Coordinates of C-alpha atoms and ligand atoms in Angstrom, one line a residue:
M201 CA 0.0 0.0 0.0
P202 CA 1.4 3.6 -0.7
C203 CA 1.2 4.9 3.0
T204 CA 4.0 3.9 5.4
V205 CA 3.3 4.6 8.7
N206 CA 6.3 4.8 11.4
A207 CA 5.2 5.4 15.1
D208 CA 5.4 9.6 14.6
I209 CA 5.8 9.9 11.1
V210 CA 3.9 9.4 8.3
A211 CA 5.6 9.4 4.7
V212 CA 3.2 8.4 1.8
T213 CA 5.2 6.7 -1.3
S214 CA 3.0 7.0 -4.1
A215 CA -0.6 7.8 -5.1
S216 CA -3.8 6.9 -4.9
P217 CA -4.3 4.9 -8.0
H218 CA -7.8 6.7 -8.7
G219 CA -5.7 10.1 -7.8
I220 CA -8.0 11.2 -5.4
R221 CA -8.6 10.6 -1.6
R222 CA -6.6 8.1 -0.4
T223 CA -8.1 5.6 2.2
C224 CA -5.4 4.8 4.6
P225 CA -4.9 1.7 5.2
P226 CA -6.1 -0.2 2.1
A227 CA -9.0 -3.1 2.8
T228 CA -8.1 -5.6 5.0
A229 CA -9.9 -8.8 5.7
Q230 CA -11.0 -6.7 9.1
S231 CA -12.8 -4.1 6.7
M232 CA -14.3 -6.4 4.7
N233 CA -16.3 -7.4 7.2
S234 CA -18.0 -4.2 6.5
P235 CA -17.7 -1.9 9.2
P236 CA -20.1 1.4 8.8
P237 CA -18.3 3.8 6.2
L238 CA -16.8 6.5 8.3
S239 CA -17.8 10.2 8.2
W240 CA -14.6 11.9 7.5
R241 CA -11.2 10.1 6.5
P242 CA -8.2 12.2 5.8
D243 CA -6.3 12.4 3.0
L244 CA -2.5 12.0 4.0
S245 CA -0.6 12.0 0.6
Q246 CA 1.0 14.7 0.6
R247 CA 1.6 15.7 4.2
R248 CA 4.8 15.0 6.1
G249 CA 5.2 15.6 9.8
P250 CA 3.9 14.2 13.1
L251 CA 1.0 12.4 12.7
Y252 CA -1.3 13.5 14.8
R253 CA -0.7 16.9 13.0
I254 CA -0.9 16.3 9.5
I255 CA -4.2 14.4 10.9
A256 CA -5.3 17.7 12.4
Q257 CA -4.1 20.1 9.2
A258 CA -6.1 17.4 6.9
L259 CA -9.4 17.9 9.2
Q260 CA -8.9 21.8 9.3
D261 CA -8.6 21.9 5.8
D262 CA -11.4 20.0 5.0
I263 CA -13.7 21.6 7.1
V264 CA -12.6 25.5 6.2
Q265 CA -12.6 24.2 2.6
G266 CA -16.3 22.7 3.2
R267 CA -15.7 19.1 2.4
V268 CA -16.5 18.3 5.5
P269 CA -20.1 20.4 6.3
P270 CA -20.7 21.8 9.3
G271 CA -22.7 19.0 11.7
T272 CA -20.9 16.4 10.4
R273 CA -20.1 13.6 13.3
L274 CA -16.5 12.5 13.2
P275 CA -15.9 9.7 13.6
T276 CA -15.1 8.4 16.9
H277 CA -11.4 8.0 18.0
R278 CA -11.6 4.5 18.6
D279 CA -12.8 3.9 14.5
L280 CA -10.5 6.6 13.1
A281 CA -7.7 5.0 14.9
W282 CA -8.6 1.5 14.1
D283 CA -8.8 2.7 10.2
L284 CA -5.6 4.5 9.9
K285 CA -3.8 2.2 11.8
V286 CA -2.9 4.8 14.7
T287 CA -3.2 5.1 18.5
V288 CA -6.6 6.7 19.9
G289 CA -4.1 8.9 21.9
T290 CA -3.1 9.9 18.2
I291 CA -6.2 11.1 17.4
T292 CA -7.2 12.3 20.4
R293 CA -4.4 14.5 20.4
A294 CA -5.2 15.6 16.5
Y295 CA -8.7 16.3 17.5
Q296 CA -8.1 18.3 20.5
E297 CA -5.6 20.6 18.2
V298 CA -8.8 21.1 16.2
E299 CA -10.9 21.9 18.6
R300 CA -8.4 24.3 20.1
Q301 CA -8.7 26.2 16.5
G302 CA -12.5 26.4 17.6
L303 CA -13.6 23.8 14.5
I304 CA -14.7 21.1 16.2
G305 CA -16.5 20.6 19.6
G306 CA -17.1 17.3 21.7
E307 CA -20.8 17.1 23.2
V308 CA -21.4 14.6 26.0
G309 CA -22.4 11.2 24.9
R310 CA -23.2 12.1 21.7
G311 CA -19.8 12.3 19.7
T312 CA -17.2 15.4 17.9
F313 CA -19.2 17.9 15.7
V314 CA -17.9 20.0 13.2
R315 CA -18.8 23.4 13.7
D316 CA -19.3 26.3 11.0
P317 CA -15.8 27.9 10.3
R318 CA -17.9 30.9 9.4
R319 CA -18.8 31.4 12.6
L320 CA -15.3 32.0 13.7
A321 CA -15.1 35.2 11.9
E322 CA -14.8 38.0 13.8
A323 CA -16.5 40.7 11.6
P324 CA -17.1 38.5 7.9
V325 CA -17.8 41.0 5.2
D326 CA -19.3 38.6 3.2
A327 CA -21.5 40.7 1.4
A328 CA -22.1 44.4 1.1
P329 CA -22.4 45.6 4.9
P330 CA -25.5 47.4 6.0
S331 CA -24.2 51.1 4.8
G332 CA -24.3 49.1 1.5
L333 CA -21.2 50.3 0.8
V334 CA -18.4 47.5 -1.2
D335 CA -15.5 48.9 -0.1
L336 CA -12.4 48.2 -2.4
S337 CA -10.3 51.1 -1.3
V338 CA -8.3 49.1 1.4
N339 CA -5.5 46.4 0.9
A340 CA -6.1 44.2 3.5
P341 CA -5.9 40.5 3.4
A342 CA -9.3 38.9 3.9
L343 CA -8.1 37.1 6.9
W344 CA -11.1 34.4 8.0
P345 CA -9.9 31.7 6.3
D346 CA -6.6 32.2 8.5
G347 CA -8.5 32.0 11.9
P348 CA -7.9 28.8 12.8
S349 CA -4.5 29.0 12.0
L350 CA -3.9 31.5 13.8
R351 CA -6.0 29.6 16.8
A352 CA -3.7 27.4 16.8
A353 CA -0.7 29.3 16.6
L354 CA -1.9 31.5 19.8
A355 CA -2.3 28.0 21.4
A356 CA 1.2 26.8 20.9
V357 CA 2.9 30.0 21.8
A358 CA 2.1 29.1 25.3
D359 CA 4.1 26.0 24.9
R360 CA 7.2 27.4 23.4
P361 CA 10.5 27.2 25.2
D362 CA 11.3 31.0 23.7
L363 CA 8.2 32.6 25.3
L364 CA 9.4 34.1 28.3
S365 CA 12.9 35.6 26.3
A366 CA 10.3 36.9 24.0
M367 CA 8.7 39.1 27.1
A368 CA 12.1 40.1 28.4
Y369 CA 13.4 43.7 27.7
L370 CA 15.4 42.2 24.2
P371 CA 14.9 45.0 21.7
Q372 CA 15.3 42.6 19.3
G373 CA 13.8 40.0 20.6
P374 CA 15.0 36.1 20.7
L375 CA 17.4 35.1 18.3
S376 CA 15.6 31.6 17.8
M377 CA 12.8 33.6 16.7
R378 CA 14.5 36.2 14.3
T379 CA 16.3 33.3 13.0
S380 CA 12.8 31.6 11.7
L381 CA 12.0 35.3 10.6
A382 CA 14.9 35.3 8.6
R383 CA 14.8 31.8 7.1
W384 CA 11.2 32.6 6.1
I385 CA 12.1 36.2 4.2
A386 CA 14.4 34.3 2.1
A387 CA 11.9 31.2 1.2
T388 CA 9.0 34.3 0.6
G389 CA 11.6 35.9 -1.8
G390 CA 13.3 38.2 -0.1
P391 CA 17.0 38.5 0.7
E392 CA 18.9 36.7 2.4
I393 CA 19.8 38.4 6.0
A394 CA 21.8 37.2 9.2
P395 CA 19.2 36.8 11.9
E396 CA 21.6 38.6 13.9
R397 CA 20.8 41.4 11.3
L398 CA 16.8 41.6 11.6
L399 CA 15.7 44.7 13.0
L400 CA 12.4 43.9 14.4
A401 CA 9.9 47.2 13.9
P402 CA 6.2 47.5 14.4
G403 CA 5.1 46.7 11.2
G404 CA 6.0 47.5 7.6
Q405 CA 5.2 51.3 8.9
G406 CA 7.2 51.4 11.6
A407 CA 10.2 49.8 9.6
M408 CA 9.8 52.7 6.6
H409 CA 10.2 55.0 9.6
A410 CA 13.0 53.6 11.1
A411 CA 15.0 52.9 7.6
V412 CA 14.4 56.9 6.6
A413 CA 14.9 58.3 9.9
A414 CA 18.2 57.1 9.6
V415 CA 19.1 58.3 6.6
T416 CA 17.7 61.6 6.4
R417 CA 17.6 65.0 8.3
P418 CA 15.0 67.3 8.9
G419 CA 15.0 69.5 5.8
D420 CA 16.1 67.1 3.4
V421 CA 14.5 65.8 0.0
L422 CA 13.3 62.4 -0.1
L423 CA 12.7 60.9 -3.4
V424 CA 9.8 58.6 -4.1
E425 CA 8.3 57.1 -7.5
Q426 CA 6.0 59.1 -8.6
L427 CA 3.3 57.4 -7.9
S428 CA 3.6 55.8 -4.3
Y429 CA 2.1 54.3 -1.1
P430 CA 0.7 57.2 1.2
G431 CA 1.7 55.7 4.1
I432 CA 5.2 57.7 3.1
R433 CA 3.5 61.1 3.4
P434 CA 2.9 61.2 7.4
L435 CA 6.0 60.1 7.4
A436 CA 8.1 62.7 5.6
V437 CA 5.9 65.4 7.3
Q438 CA 7.0 64.3 11.0
L439 CA 10.4 63.8 9.9
G440 CA 10.6 67.3 8.2
L441 CA 11.1 66.2 4.7
R442 CA 9.7 67.2 1.1
L443 CA 8.9 64.5 -0.9
V444 CA 10.0 64.8 -4.6
G445 CA 8.7 62.5 -7.0
V446 CA 10.6 60.7 -9.7
A447 CA 8.9 59.7 -12.9
M448 CA 8.0 56.0 -14.0
D449 CA 7.6 53.7 -16.9
D450 CA 5.7 50.4 -17.2
Q451 CA 9.1 48.6 -15.9
G452 CA 9.1 51.3 -12.7
V453 CA 11.1 54.5 -11.5
L454 CA 14.0 55.7 -14.6
P455 CA 16.9 55.2 -13.0
D456 CA 18.0 58.6 -15.2
A457 CA 15.4 60.4 -13.2
V458 CA 16.4 59.5 -10.1
E459 CA 19.9 60.5 -10.9
Q460 CA 18.9 64.1 -12.1
A461 CA 16.4 64.4 -9.3
A462 CA 19.1 63.4 -6.2
R463 CA 21.4 66.0 -8.0
Q464 CA 19.0 68.4 -8.3
H465 CA 17.6 68.5 -5.1
G466 CA 20.7 66.8 -3.2
A467 CA 18.9 63.7 -2.0
R468 CA 20.0 61.2 0.1
A469 CA 17.7 58.7 -0.4
L470 CA 15.0 57.2 -2.8
Y471 CA 11.8 55.0 -1.1
V472 CA 10.9 52.4 -3.9
M473 CA 9.2 49.1 -4.5
P474 CA 10.5 47.2 -6.9
T475 CA 8.1 44.5 -6.9
L476 CA 4.3 44.7 -6.9
H477 CA 4.5 48.4 -6.9
N478 CA 1.7 49.8 -4.8
P479 CA -0.3 51.6 -6.6
T480 CA 0.8 50.6 -10.3
T481 CA 1.2 46.5 -9.9
V482 CA 4.7 47.4 -11.4
T483 CA 7.8 44.9 -11.0
Q484 CA 10.6 46.0 -12.0
P485 CA 12.5 43.3 -14.2
R486 CA 16.2 42.4 -13.5
A487 CA 18.1 45.1 -15.8
R488 CA 15.9 47.9 -14.0
R489 CA 17.2 46.6 -10.7
E490 CA 20.7 46.2 -11.8
T491 CA 20.9 49.9 -13.0
L492 CA 19.2 51.4 -10.3
A493 CA 22.1 49.2 -8.0
A494 CA 24.8 50.8 -10.0
L495 CA 23.5 54.3 -9.5
A496 CA 23.0 53.8 -5.5
R497 CA 26.9 52.5 -5.6
R498 CA 28.2 54.9 -7.6
S499 CA 26.4 58.1 -6.3
G500 CA 25.9 57.3 -2.9
L501 CA 22.2 57.2 -2.7
V502 CA 20.7 54.9 -0.3
L503 CA 17.9 53.0 -1.4
V504 CA 15.1 52.2 0.8
E505 CA 13.2 49.5 -0.7
D506 CA 9.7 47.9 0.6
D507 CA 9.1 45.0 -0.3
V508 CA 5.8 44.1 1.8
Y509 CA 3.9 42.4 -1.7
G510 CA 7.8 40.6 -2.4
F511 CA 5.9 37.2 -1.5
L512 CA 3.2 37.6 -3.9
H513 CA 5.5 37.5 -6.7
Q514 CA 5.8 33.7 -7.8
P515 CA 8.3 33.9 -10.9
P516 CA 9.0 30.4 -12.9
A517 CA 12.2 28.4 -11.7
G518 CA 15.3 29.8 -13.1
H519 CA 13.9 33.3 -13.0
A520 CA 13.9 34.7 -9.4
L521 CA 14.7 38.4 -9.4
P522 CA 17.4 39.9 -7.1
T523 CA 16.2 42.2 -4.5
L524 CA 17.7 45.5 -4.4
A525 CA 19.5 44.5 -1.2
A526 CA 20.6 42.0 -2.6
L527 CA 22.2 43.9 -5.5
A528 CA 23.8 46.7 -3.6
P529 CA 23.7 45.2 0.0
E530 CA 25.7 48.6 1.2
Q531 CA 23.6 50.9 -0.2
T532 CA 20.0 49.2 0.7
L533 CA 18.0 49.2 3.7
Y534 CA 15.6 46.3 3.0
V535 CA 11.9 46.8 4.6
S536 CA 9.2 44.7 5.0
S537 CA 6.5 43.1 7.2
V538 CA 4.4 40.3 7.6
S539 CA 1.0 42.1 7.6
K540 CA 0.1 41.1 3.6
S541 CA 1.2 37.7 4.2
L542 CA 0.3 36.9 7.4
F543 CA -1.9 39.3 9.6
P544 CA -1.5 43.0 9.7
G545 CA -2.5 43.0 13.5
L546 CA 0.9 40.7 14.5
R547 CA 3.0 44.1 13.8
T548 CA 5.8 41.9 13.0
G549 CA 7.9 44.6 10.8
I550 CA 11.8 43.9 9.5
V551 CA 14.6 46.3 8.3
A552 CA 17.9 45.0 7.3
A553 CA 20.6 47.6 6.9
P554 CA 24.0 47.4 5.9
P555 CA 26.7 47.2 8.6
V556 CA 27.2 50.8 8.9
L557 CA 23.8 52.0 9.1
Q558 CA 22.9 49.2 11.8
D559 CA 23.6 51.6 14.8
K560 CA 21.5 54.3 13.5
V561 CA 18.7 52.5 12.5
A562 CA 18.6 50.3 16.0
Q563 CA 18.8 54.0 17.7
V564 CA 15.9 55.1 15.7
L565 CA 14.1 51.7 16.9
R566 CA 15.4 52.3 20.6
A567 CA 13.9 56.2 20.7
T568 CA 10.8 55.4 19.1
V569 CA 9.6 51.9 20.3
L570 CA 12.3 50.7 22.4
A571 CA 11.4 47.3 21.7
P572 CA 8.2 46.1 19.2
A573 CA 5.9 44.0 20.8
H574 CA 7.3 40.6 20.6
L575 CA 3.9 38.6 21.2
G576 CA 3.2 39.2 18.0
L577 CA 6.8 38.1 17.2
A578 CA 6.7 34.9 19.0
V579 CA 3.0 34.3 17.2
T580 CA 5.0 34.9 13.4
A581 CA 7.6 32.5 14.6
E582 CA 5.3 29.9 15.6
L583 CA 3.3 30.0 12.3
I584 CA 6.0 29.9 10.8
D585 CA 8.0 27.2 12.7
S586 CA 4.8 24.9 12.5
G587 CA 4.2 25.3 8.8
E588 CA 1.0 27.0 9.0
A589 CA 2.7 30.4 7.5
D590 CA 3.5 28.5 4.3
R591 CA -0.2 27.7 3.9
I592 CA -1.6 30.9 4.7
V593 CA 0.6 32.3 1.9
A594 CA -0.5 29.5 -0.4
R595 CA -4.2 30.5 0.6
R596 CA -3.6 34.1 -0.1
R597 CA -2.0 33.2 -3.7
A598 CA -4.6 30.8 -4.3
L599 CA -7.4 33.9 -3.5
V600 CA -5.2 36.7 -5.5
A601 CA -4.9 34.3 -8.5
E602 CA -8.7 33.3 -8.2
R603 CA -9.7 37.1 -7.4
Q604 CA -7.7 38.1 -10.8
A605 CA -9.2 35.8 -12.7
L606 CA -12.8 36.6 -11.9
A607 CA -11.6 40.8 -12.7
R608 CA -9.7 39.3 -16.1
R609 CA -13.1 38.0 -16.7
I610 CA -15.2 40.9 -16.2
L611 CA -13.1 43.8 -17.6
G612 CA -11.0 42.1 -19.6
E613 CA -8.5 43.3 -22.0
R614 CA -8.4 46.7 -19.6
L615 CA -6.2 45.1 -17.2
Y616 CA -3.7 44.6 -19.8
G617 CA -0.8 46.5 -17.8
S618 CA -2.0 45.3 -14.3
S619 CA -0.2 42.2 -12.9
A620 CA -2.2 39.3 -12.1
A621 CA 0.1 38.6 -9.2
A622 CA -1.2 41.7 -7.2
T623 CA -3.6 42.0 -4.7
H624 CA -4.8 45.2 -6.3
L625 CA -5.9 46.4 -9.7
W626 CA -4.5 49.4 -11.5
L627 CA -7.4 50.5 -13.8
P628 CA -6.8 53.3 -16.4
L629 CA -9.6 55.4 -17.2
D630 CA -10.6 56.1 -20.9
A631 CA -11.6 60.1 -21.8
P632 CA -13.0 61.8 -20.6
W633 CA -13.1 60.2 -17.0
R634 CA -11.0 61.9 -14.8
C635 CA -10.3 59.7 -11.9
D636 CA -12.0 61.7 -9.4
G637 CA -15.0 62.1 -11.2
F638 CA -15.2 58.7 -11.6
T639 CA -14.9 57.6 -8.2
R640 CA -17.5 59.8 -7.1
T641 CA -20.0 58.4 -9.1
L642 CA -19.2 54.5 -8.1
L643 CA -19.0 55.8 -4.7
E644 CA -22.6 57.1 -5.3
Q645 CA -23.2 53.5 -6.3
G646 CA -22.0 52.2 -3.4
I647 CA -18.5 51.0 -4.4
K648 CA -15.2 52.7 -2.8
V649 CA -12.2 52.4 -5.1
T650 CA -9.0 54.8 -4.8
P651 CA -8.0 57.5 -7.4
A652 CA -4.6 57.7 -8.7
D653 CA -4.2 61.2 -7.5
A654 CA -4.1 59.8 -3.6
F655 CA -0.8 58.4 -4.5
A656 CA 0.6 61.0 -5.9
L657 CA 2.5 62.5 -3.2
A658 CA 4.7 64.9 -5.1
R659 CA 4.1 67.4 -7.6
G660 CA 4.0 66.0 -11.4
E661 CA 1.6 64.5 -13.7
V662 CA -1.3 62.3 -12.2
P663 CA -2.6 59.5 -14.9
E664 CA -6.4 59.1 -15.0
A665 CA -6.7 55.8 -13.1
V666 CA -7.9 54.2 -10.1
R667 CA -6.7 51.1 -7.7
V668 CA -9.1 48.5 -7.0
C669 CA -8.4 45.9 -4.4
L670 CA -9.7 42.6 -4.6
C671 CA -8.8 40.4 -1.9
S672 CA -10.3 42.8 1.5
I673 CA -14.2 41.5 0.8
D674 CA -14.9 37.9 1.8
G675 CA -17.7 37.6 -1.1
A676 CA -16.5 36.5 -4.6
D677 CA -20.4 37.0 -5.8
C678 CA -20.2 40.3 -3.7
L679 CA -16.9 41.4 -5.5
A680 CA -18.4 40.3 -8.8
R681 CA -21.3 42.7 -8.7
A682 CA -19.4 45.7 -7.9
L683 CA -16.6 44.3 -10.5
E684 CA -19.7 44.6 -13.3
R685 CA -21.0 48.2 -12.3
L686 CA -17.9 49.5 -12.5
A687 CA -16.9 47.8 -16.3
T688 CA -20.7 49.7 -17.0
L689 CA -19.9 52.9 -15.7
L690 CA -16.3 52.3 -17.7
G691 CA -18.4 52.5 -20.7
Q692 CA -21.0 55.0 -19.8
P693 CA -20.0 58.9 -21.1
A694 CA -18.4 60.8 -18.0
Q695 CA -21.2 63.3 -16.7
L696 CA -18.4 66.3 -17.3
D697 CA -18.3 69.0 -14.8
Q698 CA -20.2 72.4 -16.0
A699 CA -17.9 74.5 -17.4
L700 CA -17.0 77.7 -15.3
I701 CA -17.6 80.9 -16.9
Ligands
PLP981 C1 3.7 49.6 -0.1 C2 3.3 49.1 1.3 N1 4.2 49.4 2.4 C3 4.3 49.3 3.6 C4 2.9 48.9 3.9 C5 2.6 49.1 5.8 O1 2.8 48.1 5.8 P1 2.2 47.3 7.6 O2 0.7 47.1 7.8 O3 2.8 46.3 8.0 O4 2.7 48.6 8.5 C6 1.6 48.9 3.3 C7 0.2 48.7 3.8 O5 -0.6 49.2 3.0 C8 2.1 48.9 1.8 O6 1.2 49.0 0.9

């Protein structure tokens, strides 16, 4: 049979002959006596790790993905143990794990039942909220499918041997947790960073602040892409910096324009998003990155590389794109967070600085936050160490693929220049639509998107376009209706404002 079961670890050596859910082990003389069919049986064929955990993960996935409906009475510990040829204790432990996530519950004398996973969502945004507004203006991840993973991690954190170290006055948290984080950053497309060099900040915003503050002085100019993440604006105000926008093309910021702006304004730093730029979704190709890195090395310009969406970029094998931090490590401050890949509420952000800037960044962090809240780091490390973080990322990528396919069915070639790997769309408008008028008219119809001018943080030309976030609402039906309304409006003539005389 394709399944080999050790005391604690299971490994499957070949797939089921039917290519579908595997029953493990096979029919034996005993099963020919036709015991009643089990209401649930795990497919362990692709799973590796301790038996109790992979059984728990299989159950969790089957419940969350709707393969085991709410109300199902699960097999007894004894029946499932016999069926899988494992100990009753293994099944008890697996069920306990899933019970801790709130996905199943025992009823004395009746058995163990599957609960409705949707009930666990704190605030499901399944359809339009009571206000009727469908908010596609926020680039937040849809969290409800990941509630069980978070619950399990929270429970497991209590047993971590490094938990108390995380609660001590360690500015950067325990090395064990930083090691997990550094490994995961590299595994999800980021640069290789020695754990000792990983500086922790409260979220991506805190990381951006620490990085920018370390390399600028009040009165300085900070270069930004012509359209950029609006979170940099309050930060610049706080630090007394003036933002200067640099022209972009369909491959990202233009190196010649960067060089010229840096010279003209005496700027020391550029804040830049090379991968899945927010809002345009552009990913800089390798050549553009190399030119920017060479420019930074030559001119002394510091690059503050924001990579919060990097984990969504999945190049074909052999075509991975280097980060700017990998190309110009001595000139780049790499900032990221787990807000888009895991949970914004963990506030786990990071800065990796070149050795000469490491102390400066650490000083800013010491002055502003002393040490970030390491409970978030502990949960992040637990999600990574248990493998749940990879599973969450896989779900996030699958959701992006699903939602982008839906958007492409409805909006067709209008999305030509917008990357299918992003959590949002960048949608150019046909004349005479202007982004403010289009956004206002759409809002009157109950749909909120963001006009391009919200991302124009410095003087310069603003394209007529809107950003539409796809993954922040739960219901695909609701999203489809909103996108259909949006497509209809795009095809209608704009109501031109009355001429002023
Ligand atoms: C490009 C970019 N950088 C940074 C952030 C902030 O990240 P965090 O939520 O971790 O503070 C965001 C949030 O939307 C973002 O889009």
